[in-house]
PDB file of C-alpha atoms in Angstrom:
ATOM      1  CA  UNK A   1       2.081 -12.211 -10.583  1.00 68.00           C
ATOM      2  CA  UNK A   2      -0.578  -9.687 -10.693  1.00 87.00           C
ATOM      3  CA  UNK A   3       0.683  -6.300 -12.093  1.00 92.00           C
ATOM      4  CA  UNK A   4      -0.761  -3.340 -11.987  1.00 95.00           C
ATOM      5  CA  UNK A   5       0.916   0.374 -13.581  1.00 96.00           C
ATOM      6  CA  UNK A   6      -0.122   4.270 -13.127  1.00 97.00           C
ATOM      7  CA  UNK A   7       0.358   6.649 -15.895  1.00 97.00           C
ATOM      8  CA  UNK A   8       2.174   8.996 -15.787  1.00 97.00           C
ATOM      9  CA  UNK A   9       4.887   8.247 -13.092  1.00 96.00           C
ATOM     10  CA  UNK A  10       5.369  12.039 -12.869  1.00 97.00           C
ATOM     11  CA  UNK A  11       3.546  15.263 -13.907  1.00 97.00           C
ATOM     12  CA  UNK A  12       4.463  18.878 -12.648  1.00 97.00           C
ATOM     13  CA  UNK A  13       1.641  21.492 -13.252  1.00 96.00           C
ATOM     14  CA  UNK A  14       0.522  24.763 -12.684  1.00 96.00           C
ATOM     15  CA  UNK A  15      -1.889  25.750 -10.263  1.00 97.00           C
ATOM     16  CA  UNK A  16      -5.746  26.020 -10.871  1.00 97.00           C
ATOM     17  CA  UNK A  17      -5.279  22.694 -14.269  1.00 97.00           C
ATOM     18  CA  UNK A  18      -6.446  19.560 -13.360  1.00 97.00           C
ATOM     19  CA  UNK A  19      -4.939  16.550 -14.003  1.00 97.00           C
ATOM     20  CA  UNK A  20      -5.385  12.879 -14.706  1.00 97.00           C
ATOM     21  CA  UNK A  21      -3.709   9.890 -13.290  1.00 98.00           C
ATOM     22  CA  UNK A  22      -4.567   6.290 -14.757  1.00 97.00           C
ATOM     23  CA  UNK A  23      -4.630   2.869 -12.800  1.00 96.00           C
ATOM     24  CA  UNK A  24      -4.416  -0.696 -15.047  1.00 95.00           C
ATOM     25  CA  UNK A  25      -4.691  -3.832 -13.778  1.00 93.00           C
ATOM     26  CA  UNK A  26      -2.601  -5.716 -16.246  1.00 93.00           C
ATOM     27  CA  UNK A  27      -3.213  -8.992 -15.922  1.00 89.00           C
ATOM     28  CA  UNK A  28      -6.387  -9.904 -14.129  1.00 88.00           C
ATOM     29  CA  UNK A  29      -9.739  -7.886 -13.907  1.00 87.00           C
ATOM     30  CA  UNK A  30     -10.211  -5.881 -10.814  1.00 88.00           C
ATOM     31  CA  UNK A  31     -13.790  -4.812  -9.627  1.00 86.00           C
ATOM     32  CA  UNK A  32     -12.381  -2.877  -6.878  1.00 92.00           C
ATOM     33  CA  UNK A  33      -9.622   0.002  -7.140  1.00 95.00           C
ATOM     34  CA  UNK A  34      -8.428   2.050  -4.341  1.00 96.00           C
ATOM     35  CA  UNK A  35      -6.768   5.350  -4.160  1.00 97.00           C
ATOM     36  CA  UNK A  36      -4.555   5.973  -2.011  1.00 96.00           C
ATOM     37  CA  UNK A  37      -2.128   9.666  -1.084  1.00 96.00           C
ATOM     38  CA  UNK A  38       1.508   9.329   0.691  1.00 93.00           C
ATOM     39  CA  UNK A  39       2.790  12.514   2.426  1.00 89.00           C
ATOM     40  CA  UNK A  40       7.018  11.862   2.889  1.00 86.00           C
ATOM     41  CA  UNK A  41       8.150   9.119   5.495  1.00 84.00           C
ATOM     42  CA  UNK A  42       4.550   8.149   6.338  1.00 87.00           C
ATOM     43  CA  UNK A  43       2.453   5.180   5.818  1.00 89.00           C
ATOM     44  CA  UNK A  44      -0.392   5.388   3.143  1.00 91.00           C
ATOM     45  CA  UNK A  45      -3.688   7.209   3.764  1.00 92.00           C
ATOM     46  CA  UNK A  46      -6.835   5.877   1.978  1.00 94.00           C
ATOM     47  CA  UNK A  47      -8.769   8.055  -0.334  1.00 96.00           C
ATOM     48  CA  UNK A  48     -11.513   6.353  -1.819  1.00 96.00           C
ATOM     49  CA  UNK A  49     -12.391   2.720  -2.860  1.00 95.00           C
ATOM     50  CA  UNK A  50     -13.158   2.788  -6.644  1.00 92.00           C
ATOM     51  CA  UNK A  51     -16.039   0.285  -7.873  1.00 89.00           C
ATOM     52  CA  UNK A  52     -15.934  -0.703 -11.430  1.00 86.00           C
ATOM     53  CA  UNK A  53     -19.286   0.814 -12.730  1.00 85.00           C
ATOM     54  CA  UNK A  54     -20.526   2.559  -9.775  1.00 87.00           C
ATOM     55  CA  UNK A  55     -19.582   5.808  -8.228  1.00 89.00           C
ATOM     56  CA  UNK A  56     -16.559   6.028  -5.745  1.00 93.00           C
ATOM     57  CA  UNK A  57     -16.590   5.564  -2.260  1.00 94.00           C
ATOM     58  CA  UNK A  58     -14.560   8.561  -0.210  1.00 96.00           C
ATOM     59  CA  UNK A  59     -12.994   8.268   2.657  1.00 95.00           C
ATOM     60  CA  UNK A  60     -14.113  11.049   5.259  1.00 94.00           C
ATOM     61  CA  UNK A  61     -12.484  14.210   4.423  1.00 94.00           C
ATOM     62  CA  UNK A  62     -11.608  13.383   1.095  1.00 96.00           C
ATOM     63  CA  UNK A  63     -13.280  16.053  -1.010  1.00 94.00           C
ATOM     64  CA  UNK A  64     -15.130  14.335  -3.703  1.00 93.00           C
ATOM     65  CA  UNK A  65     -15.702  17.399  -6.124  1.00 95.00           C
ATOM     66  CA  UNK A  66     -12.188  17.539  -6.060  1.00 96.00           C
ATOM     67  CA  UNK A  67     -10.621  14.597  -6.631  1.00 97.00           C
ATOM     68  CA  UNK A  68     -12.704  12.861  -9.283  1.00 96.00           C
ATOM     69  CA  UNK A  69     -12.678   8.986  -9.814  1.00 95.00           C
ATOM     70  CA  UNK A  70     -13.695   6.785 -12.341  1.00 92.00           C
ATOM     71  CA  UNK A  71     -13.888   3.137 -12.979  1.00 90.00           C
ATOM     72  CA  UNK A  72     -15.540   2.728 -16.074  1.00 83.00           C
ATOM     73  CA  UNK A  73     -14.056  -1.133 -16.670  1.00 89.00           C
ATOM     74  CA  UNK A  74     -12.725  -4.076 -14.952  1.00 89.00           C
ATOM     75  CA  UNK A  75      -9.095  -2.758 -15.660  1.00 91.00           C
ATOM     76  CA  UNK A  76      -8.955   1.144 -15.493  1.00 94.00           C
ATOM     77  CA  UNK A  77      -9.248   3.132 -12.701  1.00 95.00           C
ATOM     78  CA  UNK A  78      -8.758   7.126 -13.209  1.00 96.00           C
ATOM     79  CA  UNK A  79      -8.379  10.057 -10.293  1.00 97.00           C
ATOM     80  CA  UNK A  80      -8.741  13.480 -11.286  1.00 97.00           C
ATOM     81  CA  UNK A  81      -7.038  16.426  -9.576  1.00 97.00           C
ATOM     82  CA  UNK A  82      -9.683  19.115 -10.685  1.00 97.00           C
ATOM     83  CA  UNK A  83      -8.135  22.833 -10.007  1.00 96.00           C
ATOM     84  CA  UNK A  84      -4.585  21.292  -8.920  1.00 96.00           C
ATOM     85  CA  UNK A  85      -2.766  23.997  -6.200  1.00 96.00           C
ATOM     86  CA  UNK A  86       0.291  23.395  -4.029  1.00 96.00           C
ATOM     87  CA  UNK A  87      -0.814  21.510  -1.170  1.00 95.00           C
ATOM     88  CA  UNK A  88      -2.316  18.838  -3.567  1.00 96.00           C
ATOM     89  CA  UNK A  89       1.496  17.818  -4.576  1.00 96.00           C
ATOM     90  CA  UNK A  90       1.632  14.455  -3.343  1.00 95.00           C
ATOM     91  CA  UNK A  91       2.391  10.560  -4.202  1.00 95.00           C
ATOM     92  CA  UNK A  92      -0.466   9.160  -5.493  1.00 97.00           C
ATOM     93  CA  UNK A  93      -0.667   5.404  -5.389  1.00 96.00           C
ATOM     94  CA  UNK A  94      -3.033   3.005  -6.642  1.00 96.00           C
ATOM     95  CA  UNK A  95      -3.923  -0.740  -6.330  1.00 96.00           C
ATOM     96  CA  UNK A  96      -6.592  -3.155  -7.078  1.00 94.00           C
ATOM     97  CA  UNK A  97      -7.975  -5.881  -5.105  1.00 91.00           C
ATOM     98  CA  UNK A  98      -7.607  -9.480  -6.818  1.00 82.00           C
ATOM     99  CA  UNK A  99     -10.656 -11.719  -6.553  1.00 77.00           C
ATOM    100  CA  UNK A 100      -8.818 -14.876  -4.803  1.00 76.00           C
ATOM    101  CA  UNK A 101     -11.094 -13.835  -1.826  1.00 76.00           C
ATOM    102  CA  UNK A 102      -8.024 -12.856   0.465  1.00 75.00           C
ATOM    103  CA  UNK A 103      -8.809  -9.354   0.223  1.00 81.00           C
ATOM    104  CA  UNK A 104      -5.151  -9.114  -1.214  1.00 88.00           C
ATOM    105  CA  UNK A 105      -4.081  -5.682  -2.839  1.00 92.00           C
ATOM    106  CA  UNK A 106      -1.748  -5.176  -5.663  1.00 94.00           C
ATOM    107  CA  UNK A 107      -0.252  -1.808  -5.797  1.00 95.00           C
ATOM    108  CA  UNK A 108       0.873   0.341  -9.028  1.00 95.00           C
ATOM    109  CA  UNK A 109       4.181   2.286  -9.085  1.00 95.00           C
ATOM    110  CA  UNK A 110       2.594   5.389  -8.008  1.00 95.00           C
ATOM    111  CA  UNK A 111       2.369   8.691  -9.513  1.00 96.00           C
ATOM    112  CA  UNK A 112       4.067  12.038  -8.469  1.00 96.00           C
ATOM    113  CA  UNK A 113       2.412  15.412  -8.658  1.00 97.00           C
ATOM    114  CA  UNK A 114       3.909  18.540  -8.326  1.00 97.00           C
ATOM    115  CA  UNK A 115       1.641  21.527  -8.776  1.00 97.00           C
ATOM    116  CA  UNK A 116       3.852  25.016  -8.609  1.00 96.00           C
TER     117      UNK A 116
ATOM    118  CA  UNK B   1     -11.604  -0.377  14.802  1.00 84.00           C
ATOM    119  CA  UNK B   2      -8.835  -2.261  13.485  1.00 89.00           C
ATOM    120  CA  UNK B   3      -5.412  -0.822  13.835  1.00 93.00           C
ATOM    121  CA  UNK B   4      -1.778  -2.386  13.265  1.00 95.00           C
ATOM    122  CA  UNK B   5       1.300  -1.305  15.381  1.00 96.00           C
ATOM    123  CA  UNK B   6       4.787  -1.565  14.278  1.00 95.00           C
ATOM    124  CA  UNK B   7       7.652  -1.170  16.263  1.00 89.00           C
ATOM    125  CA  UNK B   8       9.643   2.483  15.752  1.00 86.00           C
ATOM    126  CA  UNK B   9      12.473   2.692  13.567  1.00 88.00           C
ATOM    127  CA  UNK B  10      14.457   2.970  11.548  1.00 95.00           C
ATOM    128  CA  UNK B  11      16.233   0.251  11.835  1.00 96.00           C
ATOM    129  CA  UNK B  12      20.040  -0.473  10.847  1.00 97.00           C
ATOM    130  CA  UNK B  13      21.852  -3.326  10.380  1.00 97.00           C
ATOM    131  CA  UNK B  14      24.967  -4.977   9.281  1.00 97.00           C
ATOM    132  CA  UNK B  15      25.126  -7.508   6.124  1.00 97.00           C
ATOM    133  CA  UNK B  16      24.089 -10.897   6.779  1.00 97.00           C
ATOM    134  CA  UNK B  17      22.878 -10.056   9.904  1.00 98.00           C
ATOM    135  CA  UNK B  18      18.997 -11.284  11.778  1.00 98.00           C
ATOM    136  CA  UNK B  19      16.312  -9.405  10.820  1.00 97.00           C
ATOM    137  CA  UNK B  20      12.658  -9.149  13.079  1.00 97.00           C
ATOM    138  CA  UNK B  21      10.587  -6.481  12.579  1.00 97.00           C
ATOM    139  CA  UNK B  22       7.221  -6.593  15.253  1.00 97.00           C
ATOM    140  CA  UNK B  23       3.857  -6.193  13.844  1.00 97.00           C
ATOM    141  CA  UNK B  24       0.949  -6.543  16.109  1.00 97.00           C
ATOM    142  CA  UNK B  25      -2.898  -5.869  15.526  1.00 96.00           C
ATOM    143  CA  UNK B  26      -6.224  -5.348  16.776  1.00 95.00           C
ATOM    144  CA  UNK B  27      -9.395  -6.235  14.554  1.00 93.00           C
ATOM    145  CA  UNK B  28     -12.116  -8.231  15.028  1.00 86.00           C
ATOM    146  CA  UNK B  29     -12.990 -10.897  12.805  1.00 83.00           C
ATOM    147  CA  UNK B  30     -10.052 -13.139  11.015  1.00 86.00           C
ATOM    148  CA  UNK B  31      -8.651 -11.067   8.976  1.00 92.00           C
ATOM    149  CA  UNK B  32      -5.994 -11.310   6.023  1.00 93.00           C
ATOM    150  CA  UNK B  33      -2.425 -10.122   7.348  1.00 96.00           C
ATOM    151  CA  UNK B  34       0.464  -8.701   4.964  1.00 96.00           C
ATOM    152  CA  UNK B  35       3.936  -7.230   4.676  1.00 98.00           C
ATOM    153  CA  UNK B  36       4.252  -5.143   1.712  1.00 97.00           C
ATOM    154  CA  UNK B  37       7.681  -3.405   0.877  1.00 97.00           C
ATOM    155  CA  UNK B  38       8.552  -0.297  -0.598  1.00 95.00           C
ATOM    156  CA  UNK B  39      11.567   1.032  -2.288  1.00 93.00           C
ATOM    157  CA  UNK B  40      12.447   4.758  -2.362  1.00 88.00           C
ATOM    158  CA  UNK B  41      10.375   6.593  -5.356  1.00 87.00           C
ATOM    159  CA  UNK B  42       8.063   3.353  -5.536  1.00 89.00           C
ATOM    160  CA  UNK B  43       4.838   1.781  -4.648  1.00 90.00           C
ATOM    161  CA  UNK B  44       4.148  -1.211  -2.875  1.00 93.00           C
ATOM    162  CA  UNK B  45       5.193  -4.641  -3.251  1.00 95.00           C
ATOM    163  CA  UNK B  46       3.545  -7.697  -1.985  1.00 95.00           C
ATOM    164  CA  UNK B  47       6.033  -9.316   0.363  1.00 97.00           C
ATOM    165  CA  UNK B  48       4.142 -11.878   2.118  1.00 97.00           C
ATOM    166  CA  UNK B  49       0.732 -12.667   3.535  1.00 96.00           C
ATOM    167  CA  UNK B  50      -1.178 -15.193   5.670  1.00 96.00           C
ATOM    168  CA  UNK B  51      -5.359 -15.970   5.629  1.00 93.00           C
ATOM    169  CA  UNK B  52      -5.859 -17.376   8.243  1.00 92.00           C
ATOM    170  CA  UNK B  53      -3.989 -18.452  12.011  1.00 94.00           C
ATOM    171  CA  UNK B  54      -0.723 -20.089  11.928  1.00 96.00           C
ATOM    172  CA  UNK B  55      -0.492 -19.753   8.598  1.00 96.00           C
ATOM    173  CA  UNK B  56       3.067 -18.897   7.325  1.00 97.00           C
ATOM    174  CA  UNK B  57       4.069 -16.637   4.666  1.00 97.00           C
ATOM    175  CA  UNK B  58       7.397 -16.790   3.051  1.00 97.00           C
ATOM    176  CA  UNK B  59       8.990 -15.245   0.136  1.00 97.00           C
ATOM    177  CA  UNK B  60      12.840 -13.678  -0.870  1.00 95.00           C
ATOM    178  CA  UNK B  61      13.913 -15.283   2.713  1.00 97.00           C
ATOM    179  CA  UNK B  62      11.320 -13.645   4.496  1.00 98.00           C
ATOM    180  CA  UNK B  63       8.794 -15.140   6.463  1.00 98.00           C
ATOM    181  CA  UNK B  64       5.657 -14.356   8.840  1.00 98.00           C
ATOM    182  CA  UNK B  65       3.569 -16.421  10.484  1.00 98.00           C
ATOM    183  CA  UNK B  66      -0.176 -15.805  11.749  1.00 97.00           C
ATOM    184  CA  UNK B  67      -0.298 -15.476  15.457  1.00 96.00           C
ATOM    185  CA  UNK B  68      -3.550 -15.103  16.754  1.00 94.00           C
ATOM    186  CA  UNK B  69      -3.048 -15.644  20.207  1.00 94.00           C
ATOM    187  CA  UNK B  70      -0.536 -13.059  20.534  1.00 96.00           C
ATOM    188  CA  UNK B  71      -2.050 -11.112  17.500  1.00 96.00           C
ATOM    189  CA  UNK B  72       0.682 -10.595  15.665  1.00 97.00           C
ATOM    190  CA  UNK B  73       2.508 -10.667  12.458  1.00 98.00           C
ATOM    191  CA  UNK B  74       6.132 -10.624  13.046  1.00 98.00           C
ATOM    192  CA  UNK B  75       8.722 -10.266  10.128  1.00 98.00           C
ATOM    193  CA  UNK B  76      11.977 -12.413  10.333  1.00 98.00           C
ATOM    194  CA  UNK B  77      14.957 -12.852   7.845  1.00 98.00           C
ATOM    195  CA  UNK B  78      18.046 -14.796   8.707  1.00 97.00           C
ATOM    196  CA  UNK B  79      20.579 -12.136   6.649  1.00 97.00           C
ATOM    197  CA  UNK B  80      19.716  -9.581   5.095  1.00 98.00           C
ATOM    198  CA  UNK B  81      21.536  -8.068   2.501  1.00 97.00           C
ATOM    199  CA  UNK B  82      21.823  -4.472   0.887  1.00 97.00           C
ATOM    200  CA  UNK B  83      18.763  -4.870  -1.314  1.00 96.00           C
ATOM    201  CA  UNK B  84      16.929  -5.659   1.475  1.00 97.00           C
ATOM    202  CA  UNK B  85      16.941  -1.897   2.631  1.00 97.00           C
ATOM    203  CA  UNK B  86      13.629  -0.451   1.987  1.00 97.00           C
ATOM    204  CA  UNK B  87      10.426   0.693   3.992  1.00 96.00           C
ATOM    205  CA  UNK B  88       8.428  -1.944   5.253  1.00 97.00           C
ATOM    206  CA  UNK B  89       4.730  -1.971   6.145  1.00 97.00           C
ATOM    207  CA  UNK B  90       2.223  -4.582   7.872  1.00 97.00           C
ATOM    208  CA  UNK B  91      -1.146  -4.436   7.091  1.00 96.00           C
ATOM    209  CA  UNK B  92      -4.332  -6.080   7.821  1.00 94.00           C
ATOM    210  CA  UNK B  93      -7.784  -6.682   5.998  1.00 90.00           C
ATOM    211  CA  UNK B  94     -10.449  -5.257   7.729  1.00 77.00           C
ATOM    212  CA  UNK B  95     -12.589  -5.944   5.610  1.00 73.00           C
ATOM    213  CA  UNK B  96     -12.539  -5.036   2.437  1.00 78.00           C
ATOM    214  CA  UNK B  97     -10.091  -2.278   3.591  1.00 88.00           C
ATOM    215  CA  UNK B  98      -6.455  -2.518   3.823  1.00 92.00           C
ATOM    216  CA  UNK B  99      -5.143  -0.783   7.640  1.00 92.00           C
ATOM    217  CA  UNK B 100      -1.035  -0.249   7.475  1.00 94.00           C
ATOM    218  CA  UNK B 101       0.794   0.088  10.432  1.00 94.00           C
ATOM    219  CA  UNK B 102       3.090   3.253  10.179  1.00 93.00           C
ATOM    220  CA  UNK B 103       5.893   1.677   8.580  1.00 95.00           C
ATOM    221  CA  UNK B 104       9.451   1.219   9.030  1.00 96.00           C
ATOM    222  CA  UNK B 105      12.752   2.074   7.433  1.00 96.00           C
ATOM    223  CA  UNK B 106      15.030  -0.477   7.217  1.00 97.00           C
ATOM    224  CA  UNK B 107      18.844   0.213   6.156  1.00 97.00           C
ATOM    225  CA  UNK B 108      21.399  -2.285   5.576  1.00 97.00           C
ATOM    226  CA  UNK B 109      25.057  -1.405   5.593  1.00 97.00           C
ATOM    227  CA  UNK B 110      27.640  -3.318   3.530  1.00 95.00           C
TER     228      UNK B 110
END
């Protein structure tokens, strides 16, 4: 089936760095990334639709300047965290859209951030 | 806009027993439903998923089928079993876009 990872699966930082988080598709090429944030015991919330050699589509409220994203080729998807601080600790979850035409969304194993 | 309601949780339930979680939605268009899972510290899984009405979508003993009259996904398992416990989420293409419903926790006792 179609895999997809996130590297790292955990980071802790301190406040003001930025950080990177990396999305592979591992086994098919995926035009379209998303990015999406989990707060604890809630569903997903979208934050931007990732397309591979254009610029990133953010949802409203999702401040672009902050949370950089690029897709530079049919398998890698990166977000950003520029000038981490508290409230950006999060789940961080990826997943790319296969191109069966079903719209159908593979997800990676997320990534956890903790800024202190 | 689209939207997809699950019923409230969480739910609990014995080994072996019936599982049905409720999923409805509202979106216009036909659009692609799905049950995704997720396990504690995890992302999503892929459970199941349908294309198109009365289609049926099965996999690990669970199955779904494509209701459009009544709009609804509804999630069914005839015993469930420890490993089973996990969050589960419905979602809907629309388009291009996946909407989840809010989830639900499902817990299965030994």
């Amino acid at each position: 089936g179609a895999v997809v990872s996130q590297h790292p699966s955990r980071v802790i930082c301190k406040s003001g760095t930025s950080v990177k988080i990396e999305c592979r598709s591992l086994d098919f090429q995926a035009t379209t990334m998303f990015w999406y944030r989990q707060f604890p015991k809630q569903s997903l919330m979208l934050m931007a639709t990732s397309n591979e050699g254009s610029k990133a589509t953010y949802e409203q409220g999702v401040e672009k300047d902050k949370f950089l994203i690029n897709h530079a080729s049919l398998t890698l998807s990166t977000l950003t965290v520029t000038s981490a601080h508290p409230e950006d600790s999060s789940f961080y979850i990826c997943s790319a859209r296969d191109s069966d035409g079903t719209d159908t969304q593979y997800f990676g194993p997320g990534t956890r951030l903790t800024v202190l | 806009g689209d939207s997809v309601t699950q019923m409230e949780g969480p739910v609990t339930l014995s080994e072996e027993a019936f599982l049905t979680i409720n999923c409805t939605y509202t979106a216009t268009g036909y659009p692609s439903l799905f049950w995704y899972v997720q396990y504690p510290g995890e992302g999503l899984q892929l459970l199941l998923k349908a294309t198109k009405a009365d289609d049926k979508g099965s996999n690990k003993g669970f199955e779904a089928t494509y209701r459009k009259e009544t709009t609804s996904f509804h999630l069914e398992k005839g015993s469930v079993q420890v490993s089973d416990s996990a969050v589960y989420f419905c979602a809907l293409s629309s388009p291009s876009k996946l909407t989840f419903g809010k989830g639900i926790t499902l817990s299965v006792r030994p």
